[in-house]
PDB file of C-alpha atoms in Angstrom:
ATOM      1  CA  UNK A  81      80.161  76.898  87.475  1.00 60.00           C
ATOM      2  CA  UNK A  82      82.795  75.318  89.104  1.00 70.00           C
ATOM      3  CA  UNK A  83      86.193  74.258  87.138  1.00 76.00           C
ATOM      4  CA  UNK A  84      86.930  70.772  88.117  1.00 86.00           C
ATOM      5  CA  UNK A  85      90.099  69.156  89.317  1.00 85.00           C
ATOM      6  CA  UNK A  86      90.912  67.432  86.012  1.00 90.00           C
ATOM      7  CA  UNK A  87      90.171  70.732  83.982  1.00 90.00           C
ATOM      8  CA  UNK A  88      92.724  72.990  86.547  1.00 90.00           C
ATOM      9  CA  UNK A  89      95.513  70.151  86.066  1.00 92.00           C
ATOM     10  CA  UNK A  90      95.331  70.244  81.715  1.00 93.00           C
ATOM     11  CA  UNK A  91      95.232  74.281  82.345  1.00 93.00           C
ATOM     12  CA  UNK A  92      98.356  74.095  84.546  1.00 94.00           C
ATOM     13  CA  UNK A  93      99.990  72.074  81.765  1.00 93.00           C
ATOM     14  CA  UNK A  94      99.617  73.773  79.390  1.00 94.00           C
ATOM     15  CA  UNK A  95     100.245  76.855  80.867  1.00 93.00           C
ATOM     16  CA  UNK A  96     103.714  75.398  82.319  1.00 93.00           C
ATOM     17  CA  UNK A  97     104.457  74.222  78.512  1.00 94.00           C
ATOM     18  CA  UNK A  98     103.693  77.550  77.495  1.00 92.00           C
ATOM     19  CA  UNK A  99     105.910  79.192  80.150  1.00 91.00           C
ATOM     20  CA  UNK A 100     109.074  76.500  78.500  1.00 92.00           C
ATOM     21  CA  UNK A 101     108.125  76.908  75.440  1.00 92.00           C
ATOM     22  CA  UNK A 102     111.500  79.200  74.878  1.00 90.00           C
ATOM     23  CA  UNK A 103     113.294  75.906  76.431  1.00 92.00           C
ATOM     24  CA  UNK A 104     111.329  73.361  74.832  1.00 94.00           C
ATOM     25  CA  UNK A 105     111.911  75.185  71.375  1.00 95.00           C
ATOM     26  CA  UNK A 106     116.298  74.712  71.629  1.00 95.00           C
ATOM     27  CA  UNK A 107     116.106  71.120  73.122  1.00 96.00           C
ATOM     28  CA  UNK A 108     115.430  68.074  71.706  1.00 96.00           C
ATOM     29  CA  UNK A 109     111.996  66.319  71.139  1.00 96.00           C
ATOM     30  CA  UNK A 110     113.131  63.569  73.662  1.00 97.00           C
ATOM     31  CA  UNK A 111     113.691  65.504  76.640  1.00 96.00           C
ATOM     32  CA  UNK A 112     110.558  67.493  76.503  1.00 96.00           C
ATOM     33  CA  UNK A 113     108.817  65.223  78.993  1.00 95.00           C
ATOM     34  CA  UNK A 114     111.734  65.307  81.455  1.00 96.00           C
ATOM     35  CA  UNK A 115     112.080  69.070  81.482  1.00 96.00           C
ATOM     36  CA  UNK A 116     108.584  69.557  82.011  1.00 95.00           C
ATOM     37  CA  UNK A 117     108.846  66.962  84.733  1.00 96.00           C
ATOM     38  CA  UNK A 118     111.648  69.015  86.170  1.00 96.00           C
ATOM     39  CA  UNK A 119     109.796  72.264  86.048  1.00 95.00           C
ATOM     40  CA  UNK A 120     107.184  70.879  87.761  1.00 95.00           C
ATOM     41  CA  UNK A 121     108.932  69.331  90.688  1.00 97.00           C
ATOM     42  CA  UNK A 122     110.974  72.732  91.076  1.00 94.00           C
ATOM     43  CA  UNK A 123     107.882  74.851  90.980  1.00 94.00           C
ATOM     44  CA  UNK A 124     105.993  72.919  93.588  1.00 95.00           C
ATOM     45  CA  UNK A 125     109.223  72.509  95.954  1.00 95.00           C
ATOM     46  CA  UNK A 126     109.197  76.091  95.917  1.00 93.00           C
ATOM     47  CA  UNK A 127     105.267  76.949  96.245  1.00 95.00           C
ATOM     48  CA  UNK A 128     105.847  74.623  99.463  1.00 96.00           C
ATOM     49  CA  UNK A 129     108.761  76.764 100.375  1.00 96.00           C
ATOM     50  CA  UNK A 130     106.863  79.465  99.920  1.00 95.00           C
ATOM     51  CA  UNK A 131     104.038  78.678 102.012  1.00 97.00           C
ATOM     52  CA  UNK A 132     106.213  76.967 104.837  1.00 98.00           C
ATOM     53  CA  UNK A 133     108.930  79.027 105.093  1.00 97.00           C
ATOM     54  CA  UNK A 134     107.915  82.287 103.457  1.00 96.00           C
ATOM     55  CA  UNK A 135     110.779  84.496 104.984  1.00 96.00           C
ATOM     56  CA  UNK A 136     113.333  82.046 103.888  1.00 96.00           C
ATOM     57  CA  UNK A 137     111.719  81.620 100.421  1.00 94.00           C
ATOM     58  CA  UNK A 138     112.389  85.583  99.389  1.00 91.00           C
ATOM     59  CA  UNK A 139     115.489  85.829 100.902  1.00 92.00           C
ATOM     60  CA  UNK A 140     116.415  82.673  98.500  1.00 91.00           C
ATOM     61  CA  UNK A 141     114.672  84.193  95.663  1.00 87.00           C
ATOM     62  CA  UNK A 142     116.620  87.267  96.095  1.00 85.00           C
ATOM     63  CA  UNK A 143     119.541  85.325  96.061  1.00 88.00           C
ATOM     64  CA  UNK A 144     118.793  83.604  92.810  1.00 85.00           C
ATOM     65  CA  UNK A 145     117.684  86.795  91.231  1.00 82.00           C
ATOM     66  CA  UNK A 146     120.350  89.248  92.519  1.00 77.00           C
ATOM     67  CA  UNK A 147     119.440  91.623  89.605  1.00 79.00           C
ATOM     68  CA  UNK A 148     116.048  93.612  90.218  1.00 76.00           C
ATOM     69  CA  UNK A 149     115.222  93.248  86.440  1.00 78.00           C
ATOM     70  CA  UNK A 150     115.115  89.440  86.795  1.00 78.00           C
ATOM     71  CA  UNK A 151     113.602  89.597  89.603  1.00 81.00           C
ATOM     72  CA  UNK A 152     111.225  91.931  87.883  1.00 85.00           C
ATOM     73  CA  UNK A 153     110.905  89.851  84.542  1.00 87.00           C
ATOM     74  CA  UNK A 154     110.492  86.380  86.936  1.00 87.00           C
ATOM     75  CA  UNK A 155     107.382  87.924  88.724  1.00 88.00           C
ATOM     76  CA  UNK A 156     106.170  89.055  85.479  1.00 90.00           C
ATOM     77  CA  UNK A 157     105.963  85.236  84.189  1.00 91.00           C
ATOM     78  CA  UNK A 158     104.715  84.285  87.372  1.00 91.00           C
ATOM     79  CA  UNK A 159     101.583  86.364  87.054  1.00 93.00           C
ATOM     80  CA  UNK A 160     101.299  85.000  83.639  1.00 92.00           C
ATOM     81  CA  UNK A 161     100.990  81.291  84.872  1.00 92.00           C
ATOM     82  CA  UNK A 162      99.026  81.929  87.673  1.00 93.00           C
ATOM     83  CA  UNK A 163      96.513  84.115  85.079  1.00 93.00           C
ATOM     84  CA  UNK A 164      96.852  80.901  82.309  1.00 91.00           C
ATOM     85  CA  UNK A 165      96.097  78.466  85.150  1.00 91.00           C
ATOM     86  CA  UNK A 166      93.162  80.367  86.661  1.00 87.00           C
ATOM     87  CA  UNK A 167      91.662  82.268  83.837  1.00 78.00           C
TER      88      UNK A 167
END
């Protein structure tokens, strides 16, 4: 059976709430929405990145995560939102 469009988007919510929840948990009530708003733009900027410009996407990631154990603990979280989202 097929997952439908509308059932993908509430697990990719939730699963990008659950990624913030550290976040959410020391920040107020009222910026909730906005952070998750945030998260979302930055995450799809850089899927698009990825795709379109692959080379230039890892060298920026390495940039961002000049330590190997970020680097390490960031693809770590990524494989848990991409296994939340498509589970």
């Amino acid at each position: 059976m097929e997952t439908s469009v509308d059932e993908r988007w509430a697990r990719y919510g939730r699963a990008l709430i659950g990624s913030m929840s550290e976040v959410l948990t020391e920040t107020a009530d009222d910026t909730h929405a906005n952070l998750l708003e945030t998260a979302d733009y930055w995450l799809s900027l850089g899927l698009v990145l990825g795709l379109r410009q692959p080379g230039q996407a890892r060298e920026l990631l390495h940039l961002i995560e000049a330590h190997e154990a970020e680097r390490g603990e960031l693809e770590r979280d990524a494989a848990g939102l991409i296994s939340n989202v498509f589970a």
